[in-house]
Amino acid sequence: MARLTQGELKVMRLLWEHGEMKPAELQARYPEPIKNSALRSHLATLLEKGHVTRRLVGKAYFYRPTTRKRSAFRTMLGELVDAYCGGSIENLVMNIIRSEKLSEDDLIALRRLADAEGEPPPPAGGGGRKR
Amino acid sequence: MARLTQGELKVMRLLWEHGEMKPAELQARYPEPIKNSALRSHLATLLEKGHVTRRLVGKAYFYRPTTRKRSAFRTMLGELVDAYCGGSIENLVMNIIRSEKLSEDDLIALRRLADAEGEPPPPAGGGGRKR
DNA sequence: CCCGATGTGCGGTACTGTCTGCACATCGAG
DNA sequence: CTCGATGTGCAGACAGTACCGCACATCGGG
């Protein structure tokens, strides 16, 4: 999918978070004050690019995201990884762990997560995976 | 620092990777074929924004990055984390581990890394931290 | 001296992202 | 009915991005 611009992203985040909405509600929830027409302009481009659809309810349109958050996330993540981490996700994670400050608890949680993911599938019954 | 555009980023990546260069060399290494004038146009904006400096050597300018790769990385990482992970880096890492496919070896390396970072400073003598 | 190679400055075009204004339709209250 | 509130479509201003071409300067070889 194509890159989301800053303005488009702000709208999408609201839709992902709160679901279907009409322009006035999006306007009210927009992080900064924004004119209704400006916001609708963003919606128009999102509609054109296919990131949202809308349906008429009474006299107002309700907008709903079609692009999934996870998909957009992956796109941006891919860009970042290509640009700064030689295309390797592992490299990215290493970078973050090494350079960003993660708390003790985070690292413990991380370790647990890595254990859970890394463990071979239990040979029998009980142990369910997290996903 | 301000957001780098796609074209600017491509130039900066070359400079980060290979160091000081003149336009013709950048042009030769540019991922796609690009006209010399187009490339110099990007350099001009980078210069204007202060992401690179140049010095005259003979009759040609050599361009050198002033913005650090790590700094640009953090900017983009921050955007991504804000937009998709509720502002929490830990959340980002969890997301990646859970959803991207990391190999067994990666997870092992990760676990080791988490251990190394997470361990309390040794009470005496020898052990230096990595950073 | 002339010429091609190399490099520079500058201007110009096309498209995108963001934001604005205005005209028009609909509906309920007075 | 008239009016304000709410909602829509559209046209366009405006800065920034990406790209391109042309004119000019310099240098070394024939």
mmCIF file of C-alpha atoms (C1' of nucleotides) in Angstrom:
data_model
loop_
_atom_site.group_PDB
_atom_site.id
_atom_site.type_symbol
_atom_site.label_atom_id
_atom_site.label_comp_id
_atom_site.label_asym_id
_atom_site.label_seq_id
_atom_site.Cartn_x
_atom_site.Cartn_y
_atom_site.Cartn_z
ATOM 1 C CA MET A 1 0.000 0.000 0.000
ATOM 2 C CA ALA A 2 1.009 3.549 -0.537
ATOM 3 C CA ARG A 3 2.549 5.645 2.159
ATOM 4 C CA LEU A 4 0.159 7.520 4.440
ATOM 5 C CA THR A 5 0.898 11.197 4.915
ATOM 6 C CA GLN A 6 0.880 12.806 8.326
ATOM 7 C CA GLY A 7 -2.602 14.205 8.024
ATOM 8 C CA GLU A 8 -4.014 11.043 6.567
ATOM 9 C CA LEU A 9 -2.422 9.027 9.318
ATOM 10 C CA LYS A 10 -4.024 11.120 12.038
ATOM 11 C CA VAL A 11 -7.414 10.447 10.568
ATOM 12 C CA MET A 12 -6.755 6.755 10.125
ATOM 13 C CA ARG A 13 -5.611 6.436 13.706
ATOM 14 C CA LEU A 14 -8.932 7.821 14.900
ATOM 15 C CA LEU A 15 -10.834 5.438 12.672
ATOM 16 C CA TRP A 16 -8.769 2.471 13.758
ATOM 17 C CA GLU A 17 -9.246 3.419 17.364
ATOM 18 C CA HIS A 18 -12.913 4.319 17.441
ATOM 19 C CA GLY A 19 -14.368 2.709 14.331
ATOM 20 C CA GLU A 20 -16.874 4.183 11.929
ATOM 21 C CA MET A 21 -17.449 7.901 12.340
ATOM 22 C CA LYS A 22 -18.717 10.930 10.517
ATOM 23 C CA PRO A 23 -16.596 13.972 9.711
ATOM 24 C CA ALA A 24 -17.830 16.070 12.605
ATOM 25 C CA GLU A 25 -16.857 13.400 15.124
ATOM 26 C CA LEU A 26 -13.448 12.996 13.548
ATOM 27 C CA GLN A 27 -13.052 16.734 13.669
ATOM 28 C CA ALA A 28 -13.864 16.810 17.354
ATOM 29 C CA ARG A 29 -11.375 14.054 18.118
ATOM 30 C CA TYR A 30 -8.629 15.356 15.870
ATOM 31 C CA PRO A 31 -5.450 15.928 17.903
ATOM 32 C CA GLU A 32 -5.248 19.602 16.938
ATOM 33 C CA PRO A 33 -8.074 21.969 16.150
ATOM 34 C CA ILE A 34 -8.889 21.582 12.480
ATOM 35 C CA LYS A 35 -11.459 23.135 10.206
ATOM 36 C CA ASN A 36 -14.187 20.836 9.099
ATOM 37 C CA SER A 37 -13.332 21.441 5.464
ATOM 38 C CA ALA A 38 -9.671 20.595 6.014
ATOM 39 C CA LEU A 39 -10.590 17.368 7.668
ATOM 40 C CA ARG A 40 -13.017 16.478 4.913
ATOM 41 C CA SER A 41 -10.276 17.168 2.446
ATOM 42 C CA HIS A 42 -8.168 14.505 4.105
ATOM 43 C CA LEU A 43 -11.097 12.132 4.047
ATOM 44 C CA ALA A 44 -11.539 12.783 0.353
ATOM 45 C CA THR A 45 -7.975 11.790 -0.443
ATOM 46 C CA LEU A 46 -8.223 8.746 1.806
ATOM 47 C CA LEU A 47 -11.390 7.780 -0.011
ATOM 48 C CA GLU A 48 -9.726 8.277 -3.359
ATOM 49 C CA LYS A 49 -6.747 6.175 -2.368
ATOM 50 C CA GLY A 50 -9.063 3.492 -1.075
ATOM 51 C CA HIS A 51 -8.007 3.633 2.557
ATOM 52 C CA VAL A 52 -11.569 4.293 3.742
ATOM 53 C CA THR A 53 -15.097 3.749 2.494
ATOM 54 C CA ARG A 54 -18.210 5.601 3.486
ATOM 55 C CA ARG A 55 -21.880 4.909 3.657
ATOM 56 C CA LEU A 56 -24.765 7.299 3.757
ATOM 57 C CA VAL A 57 -26.798 7.242 6.955
ATOM 58 C CA GLY A 58 -29.585 9.751 6.944
ATOM 59 C CA LYS A 59 -28.015 12.834 5.513
ATOM 60 C CA ALA A 60 -24.466 12.257 6.702
ATOM 61 C CA TYR A 61 -21.701 9.945 5.586
ATOM 62 C CA PHE A 62 -20.038 7.538 7.955
ATOM 63 C CA TYR A 63 -16.435 6.694 7.183
ATOM 64 C CA ARG A 64 -14.911 3.327 7.871
ATOM 65 C CA PRO A 65 -11.292 2.262 7.418
ATOM 66 C CA THR A 66 -10.612 -0.421 4.813
ATOM 67 C CA THR A 67 -6.852 -0.452 5.152
ATOM 68 C CA ARG A 68 -5.899 -2.391 8.227
ATOM 69 C CA LYS A 69 -3.772 -0.846 10.886
ATOM 70 C CA ARG A 70 -1.433 -3.808 10.838
ATOM 71 C CA SER A 71 -0.891 -3.438 7.109
ATOM 72 C CA ALA A 72 -0.038 0.229 7.372
ATOM 73 C CA PHE A 73 2.199 -0.565 10.295
ATOM 74 C CA ARG A 74 4.113 -3.091 8.273
ATOM 75 C CA THR A 75 4.577 -0.667 5.428
ATOM 76 C CA MET A 76 6.090 1.961 7.658
ATOM 77 C CA LEU A 77 8.114 -0.604 9.540
ATOM 78 C CA GLY A 78 9.502 -1.881 6.257
ATOM 79 C CA GLU A 79 10.519 1.603 5.217
ATOM 80 C CA LEU A 80 12.279 2.191 8.480
ATOM 81 C CA VAL A 81 14.061 -1.118 8.373
ATOM 82 C CA ASP A 82 15.195 -0.606 4.799
ATOM 83 C CA ALA A 83 16.426 2.875 5.440
ATOM 84 C CA TYR A 84 18.192 2.405 8.729
ATOM 85 C CA CYS A 85 18.729 -1.248 9.467
ATOM 86 C CA GLY A 86 19.950 -2.736 6.234
ATOM 87 C CA GLY A 87 16.589 -4.338 5.619
ATOM 88 C CA SER A 88 16.881 -6.642 8.595
ATOM 89 C CA ILE A 89 14.154 -6.687 11.196
ATOM 90 C CA GLU A 90 16.393 -8.528 13.582
ATOM 91 C CA ASN A 91 18.879 -5.728 13.224
ATOM 92 C CA LEU A 92 16.154 -3.249 14.073
ATOM 93 C CA VAL A 93 15.218 -5.076 17.231
ATOM 94 C CA MET A 94 18.838 -5.327 18.285
ATOM 95 C CA ASN A 95 19.256 -1.635 17.639
ATOM 96 C CA ILE A 96 16.296 -0.762 19.764
ATOM 97 C CA ILE A 97 17.281 -2.986 22.623
ATOM 98 C CA ARG A 98 20.800 -1.712 22.589
ATOM 99 C CA SER A 99 20.120 1.966 22.215
ATOM 100 C CA GLU A 100 16.705 2.800 23.563
ATOM 101 C CA LYS A 101 16.230 2.651 27.225
ATOM 102 C CA LEU A 102 14.035 -0.233 28.134
ATOM 103 C CA SER A 103 13.233 -0.748 31.745
ATOM 104 C CA GLU A 104 14.234 -3.813 33.688
ATOM 105 C CA ASP A 105 10.654 -5.038 33.554
ATOM 106 C CA ASP A 106 10.502 -4.593 29.823
ATOM 107 C CA LEU A 107 13.526 -6.730 29.338
ATOM 108 C CA ILE A 108 12.113 -9.406 31.559
ATOM 109 C CA ALA A 109 8.858 -9.366 29.633
ATOM 110 C CA LEU A 110 10.824 -9.446 26.431
ATOM 111 C CA ARG A 111 12.818 -12.408 27.580
ATOM 112 C CA ARG A 112 9.639 -14.210 28.479
ATOM 113 C CA LEU A 113 8.178 -13.403 25.095
ATOM 114 C CA ALA A 114 11.246 -14.618 23.278
ATOM 115 C CA ASP A 115 11.056 -17.799 25.302
ATOM 116 C CA ALA A 116 7.415 -18.304 24.506
ATOM 117 C CA GLU A 117 7.898 -17.739 20.811
ATOM 118 C CA GLY A 118 11.091 -19.654 20.593
ATOM 119 C CA GLU A 119 9.991 -22.753 22.400
ATOM 120 C CA PRO A 120 9.286 -25.733 20.183
ATOM 121 C CA PRO A 121 5.606 -26.652 19.935
ATOM 122 C CA PRO A 122 4.825 -28.828 22.918
ATOM 123 C CA PRO A 123 4.666 -32.425 21.836
ATOM 124 C CA ALA A 124 1.306 -33.028 23.428
ATOM 125 C CA GLY A 125 -1.888 -31.441 24.636
ATOM 126 C CA GLY A 126 -1.882 -28.649 27.138
ATOM 127 C CA GLY A 127 0.343 -25.807 26.135
ATOM 128 C CA GLY A 128 -1.452 -23.294 24.020
ATOM 129 C CA ARG A 129 0.463 -20.629 22.148
ATOM 130 C CA LYS A 130 -0.410 -17.014 22.776
ATOM 131 C CA ARG A 131 -1.685 -16.351 19.272
ATOM 132 C CA MET B 1 14.834 17.179 13.470
ATOM 133 C CA ALA B 2 12.440 17.536 10.622
ATOM 134 C CA ARG B 3 11.182 14.616 8.657
ATOM 135 C CA LEU B 4 13.296 13.534 5.669
ATOM 136 C CA THR B 5 11.454 13.032 2.411
ATOM 137 C CA GLN B 6 11.969 9.942 0.310
ATOM 138 C CA GLY B 7 14.386 11.544 -2.110
ATOM 139 C CA GLU B 8 16.344 13.233 0.633
ATOM 140 C CA LEU B 9 16.568 9.998 2.535
ATOM 141 C CA LYS B 10 18.048 8.149 -0.410
ATOM 142 C CA VAL B 11 20.807 10.708 -0.641
ATOM 143 C CA MET B 12 21.453 10.697 3.087
ATOM 144 C CA ARG B 13 21.697 6.919 3.124
ATOM 145 C CA LEU B 14 24.464 7.064 0.540
ATOM 146 C CA LEU B 15 26.306 9.694 2.519
ATOM 147 C CA TRP B 16 25.940 7.784 5.769
ATOM 148 C CA GLU B 17 27.149 4.650 4.091
ATOM 149 C CA HIS B 18 30.028 5.943 2.029
ATOM 150 C CA GLY B 19 30.929 9.277 3.569
ATOM 151 C CA GLU B 20 31.812 12.473 1.815
ATOM 152 C CA MET B 21 31.087 12.483 -1.894
ATOM 153 C CA LYS B 22 30.504 14.784 -4.803
ATOM 154 C CA PRO B 23 27.278 14.930 -6.767
ATOM 155 C CA ALA B 24 28.501 12.776 -9.643
ATOM 156 C CA GLU B 25 29.411 9.944 -7.272
ATOM 157 C CA LEU B 26 26.094 10.178 -5.514
ATOM 158 C CA GLN B 27 24.394 10.131 -8.859
ATOM 159 C CA ALA B 28 26.261 6.977 -9.854
ATOM 160 C CA ARG B 29 25.314 5.238 -6.616
ATOM 161 C CA TYR B 30 21.715 6.421 -6.521
ATOM 162 C CA PRO B 31 19.358 3.435 -6.369
ATOM 163 C CA GLU B 32 17.534 4.433 -9.537
ATOM 164 C CA PRO B 33 18.917 6.283 -12.511
ATOM 165 C CA ILE B 34 18.615 9.983 -11.794
ATOM 166 C CA LYS B 35 19.619 13.074 -13.697
ATOM 167 C CA ASN B 36 22.482 15.009 -12.254
ATOM 168 C CA SER B 37 20.352 18.121 -11.947
ATOM 169 C CA ALA B 38 17.621 16.291 -10.067
ATOM 170 C CA LEU B 39 20.110 14.896 -7.628
ATOM 171 C CA ARG B 40 21.717 18.271 -7.103
ATOM 172 C CA SER B 41 18.305 19.671 -6.444
ATOM 173 C CA HIS B 42 17.919 17.240 -3.558
ATOM 174 C CA LEU B 43 21.345 18.177 -2.288
ATOM 175 C CA ALA B 44 20.345 21.818 -2.381
ATOM 176 C CA THR B 45 17.355 21.235 -0.164
ATOM 177 C CA LEU B 46 19.379 19.077 2.189
ATOM 178 C CA LEU B 47 21.933 21.851 2.367
ATOM 179 C CA GLU B 48 19.264 24.392 3.031
ATOM 180 C CA LYS B 49 17.749 22.296 5.800
ATOM 181 C CA GLY B 50 21.189 21.791 7.287
ATOM 182 C CA HIS B 51 21.331 18.027 6.895
ATOM 183 C CA VAL B 52 24.563 18.227 4.888
ATOM 184 C CA THR B 53 27.453 20.620 4.450
ATOM 185 C CA ARG B 54 29.809 20.893 1.522
ATOM 186 C CA ARG B 55 33.335 22.010 0.954
ATOM 187 C CA LEU B 56 35.014 23.067 -2.228
ATOM 188 C CA VAL B 57 37.833 20.825 -3.394
ATOM 189 C CA GLY B 58 39.336 21.992 -6.637
ATOM 190 C CA LYS B 59 36.363 22.899 -8.708
ATOM 191 C CA ALA B 60 33.883 20.466 -7.231
ATOM 192 C CA TYR B 61 31.923 20.401 -3.992
ATOM 193 C CA PHE B 62 32.099 17.476 -1.647
ATOM 194 C CA TYR B 63 29.018 16.862 0.456
ATOM 195 C CA ARG B 64 29.151 15.519 3.950
ATOM 196 C CA PRO B 65 26.230 14.591 6.211
ATOM 197 C CA THR B 66 25.820 16.639 9.368
ATOM 198 C CA THR B 67 22.641 14.991 10.607
ATOM 199 C CA ARG B 68 23.518 11.691 12.190
ATOM 200 C CA LYS B 69 21.935 8.527 11.003
ATOM 201 C CA ARG B 70 21.011 7.584 14.530
ATOM 202 C CA SER B 71 19.173 10.845 15.027
ATOM 203 C CA ALA B 72 17.132 10.439 11.862
ATOM 204 C CA PHE B 73 16.450 6.881 12.855
ATOM 205 C CA ARG B 74 15.084 7.941 16.184
ATOM 206 C CA THR B 75 12.828 10.491 14.578
ATOM 207 C CA MET B 76 11.261 7.955 12.278
ATOM 208 C CA LEU B 77 11.109 5.362 15.022
ATOM 209 C CA GLY B 78 9.298 7.839 17.213
ATOM 210 C CA GLU B 79 6.741 8.535 14.531
ATOM 211 C CA LEU B 80 6.102 4.879 14.023
ATOM 212 C CA VAL B 81 5.780 4.182 17.706
ATOM 213 C CA ASP B 82 3.415 7.080 18.231
ATOM 214 C CA ALA B 83 1.254 6.145 15.315
ATOM 215 C CA TYR B 84 0.996 2.419 15.771
ATOM 216 C CA CYS B 85 2.158 1.403 19.205
ATOM 217 C CA GLY B 86 0.585 3.883 21.552
ATOM 218 C CA GLY B 87 3.889 5.644 22.004
ATOM 219 C CA SER B 88 5.493 2.709 23.725
ATOM 220 C CA ILE B 89 8.724 1.320 22.363
ATOM 221 C CA GLU B 90 8.278 -1.799 24.407
ATOM 222 C CA ASN B 91 4.957 -2.289 22.721
ATOM 223 C CA LEU B 92 6.667 -1.964 19.360
ATOM 224 C CA VAL B 93 9.189 -4.626 20.193
ATOM 225 C CA MET B 94 6.497 -6.936 21.454
ATOM 226 C CA ASN B 95 4.546 -6.350 18.267
ATOM 227 C CA ILE B 96 7.483 -7.201 16.114
ATOM 228 C CA ILE B 97 8.368 -10.300 18.009
ATOM 229 C CA ARG B 98 4.810 -11.495 17.992
ATOM 230 C CA SER B 99 3.933 -10.740 14.404
ATOM 231 C CA GLU B 100 7.036 -10.700 12.278
ATOM 232 C CA LYS B 101 8.730 -13.930 11.679
ATOM 233 C CA LEU B 102 11.988 -14.053 13.518
ATOM 234 C CA SER B 103 14.076 -17.144 13.147
ATOM 235 C CA GLU B 104 14.951 -19.393 16.028
ATOM 236 C CA ASP B 105 18.460 -18.035 15.993
ATOM 237 C CA ASP B 106 17.204 -14.491 16.142
ATOM 238 C CA LEU B 107 15.206 -15.241 19.214
ATOM 239 C CA ILE B 108 18.162 -16.867 20.852
ATOM 240 C CA ALA B 109 20.319 -13.867 20.061
ATOM 241 C CA LEU B 110 17.570 -11.635 21.316
ATOM 242 C CA ARG B 111 17.303 -13.517 24.544
ATOM 243 C CA ARG B 112 21.024 -13.232 25.041
ATOM 244 C CA LEU B 113 20.880 -9.527 24.334
ATOM 245 C CA ALA B 114 18.058 -9.016 26.769
ATOM 246 C CA ASP B 115 20.040 -10.909 29.351
ATOM 247 C CA ALA B 116 23.145 -8.859 28.776
ATOM 248 C CA GLU B 117 21.303 -5.566 29.025
ATOM 249 C CA GLY B 118 19.095 -6.616 31.830
ATOM 250 C CA GLU B 119 21.698 -7.968 34.178
ATOM 251 C CA PRO B 120 22.496 -5.769 37.116
ATOM 252 C CA PRO B 121 25.968 -4.244 37.127
ATOM 253 C CA PRO B 122 28.333 -6.774 38.665
ATOM 254 C CA PRO B 123 28.996 -5.799 42.255
ATOM 255 C CA ALA B 124 32.756 -5.688 41.827
ATOM 256 C CA GLY B 125 35.592 -5.294 39.414
ATOM 257 C CA GLY B 126 35.756 -6.611 35.916
ATOM 258 C CA GLY B 127 32.450 -6.323 34.148
ATOM 259 C CA GLY B 128 31.966 -3.353 31.884
ATOM 260 C CA ARG B 129 28.644 -2.631 30.244
ATOM 261 C CA LYS B 130 28.550 -2.595 26.485
ATOM 262 C CA ARG B 131 27.650 1.041 26.137
ATOM 263 C "C1'" DC C 1 43.441 28.234 -29.791
ATOM 264 C "C1'" DC C 2 39.389 25.239 -29.838
ATOM 265 C "C1'" DC C 3 36.745 21.517 -27.976
ATOM 266 C "C1'" DG C 4 34.746 18.072 -25.120
ATOM 267 C "C1'" DA C 5 34.385 16.579 -20.320
ATOM 268 C "C1'" DT C 6 33.094 17.858 -15.954
ATOM 269 C "C1'" DG C 7 30.928 20.656 -12.709
ATOM 270 C "C1'" DT C 8 28.022 24.658 -11.142
ATOM 271 C "C1'" DG C 9 23.965 28.009 -10.689
ATOM 272 C "C1'" DC C 10 19.524 29.037 -11.761
ATOM 273 C "C1'" DG C 11 15.068 28.935 -13.536
ATOM 274 C "C1'" DG C 12 10.994 26.424 -14.697
ATOM 275 C "C1'" DT C 13 7.324 22.600 -14.685
ATOM 276 C "C1'" DA C 14 4.387 19.150 -12.607
ATOM 277 C "C1'" DC C 15 2.481 17.041 -8.833
ATOM 278 C "C1'" DT C 16 1.250 16.484 -3.816
ATOM 279 C "C1'" DG C 17 -0.194 17.702 0.792
ATOM 280 C "C1'" DT C 18 -2.630 20.783 3.541
ATOM 281 C "C1'" DC C 19 -5.889 24.001 4.300
ATOM 282 C "C1'" DT C 20 -9.661 27.478 3.087
ATOM 283 C "C1'" DG C 21 -13.917 29.544 1.375
ATOM 284 C "C1'" DC C 22 -18.285 29.551 -0.685
ATOM 285 C "C1'" DA C 23 -22.651 27.860 -2.453
ATOM 286 C "C1'" DC C 24 -26.168 24.664 -1.735
ATOM 287 C "C1'" DA C 25 -29.331 21.030 0.600
ATOM 288 C "C1'" DT C 26 -31.917 19.455 4.669
ATOM 289 C "C1'" DC C 27 -34.196 19.598 9.094
ATOM 290 C "C1'" DG C 28 -36.299 21.175 13.472
ATOM 291 C "C1'" DA C 29 -37.628 25.394 16.386
ATOM 292 C "C1'" DG C 30 -39.936 29.597 16.649
ATOM 293 C "C1'" DC D 1 -42.231 30.408 6.329
ATOM 294 C "C1'" DT D 2 -37.732 31.908 8.033
ATOM 295 C "C1'" DC D 3 -33.617 30.950 10.307
ATOM 296 C "C1'" DG D 4 -29.682 28.765 12.257
ATOM 297 C "C1'" DA D 5 -27.352 24.282 12.734
ATOM 298 C "C1'" DT D 6 -25.477 20.679 10.333
ATOM 299 C "C1'" DG D 7 -23.878 18.481 6.404
ATOM 300 C "C1'" DT D 8 -22.166 18.233 1.480
ATOM 301 C "C1'" DG D 9 -19.518 19.260 -3.008
ATOM 302 C "C1'" DC D 10 -16.170 21.880 -5.261
ATOM 303 C "C1'" DA D 11 -12.753 25.048 -6.729
ATOM 304 C "C1'" DG D 12 -8.597 26.886 -5.571
ATOM 305 C "C1'" DA D 13 -4.569 29.035 -2.764
ATOM 306 C "C1'" DC D 14 -0.105 27.883 -1.259
ATOM 307 C "C1'" DA D 15 4.164 25.726 0.131
ATOM 308 C "C1'" DG D 16 7.042 21.920 -0.554
ATOM 309 C "C1'" DT D 17 8.918 17.949 -3.363
ATOM 310 C "C1'" DA D 18 10.751 15.885 -7.423
ATOM 311 C "C1'" DC D 19 12.521 16.463 -11.589
ATOM 312 C "C1'" DC D 20 14.582 18.622 -15.728
ATOM 313 C "C1'" DG D 21 17.240 21.727 -19.107
ATOM 314 C "C1'" DC D 22 20.142 25.403 -20.284
ATOM 315 C "C1'" DA D 23 23.868 28.668 -19.882
ATOM 316 C "C1'" DC D 24 28.248 29.358 -18.025
ATOM 317 C "C1'" DA D 25 33.007 28.344 -15.942
ATOM 318 C "C1'" DT D 26 37.205 25.569 -15.876
ATOM 319 C "C1'" DC D 27 40.654 22.365 -17.373
ATOM 320 C "C1'" DG D 28 43.547 19.289 -20.242
ATOM 321 C "C1'" DG D 29 44.566 17.307 -24.937
ATOM 322 C "C1'" DG D 30 44.903 17.771 -29.897
#
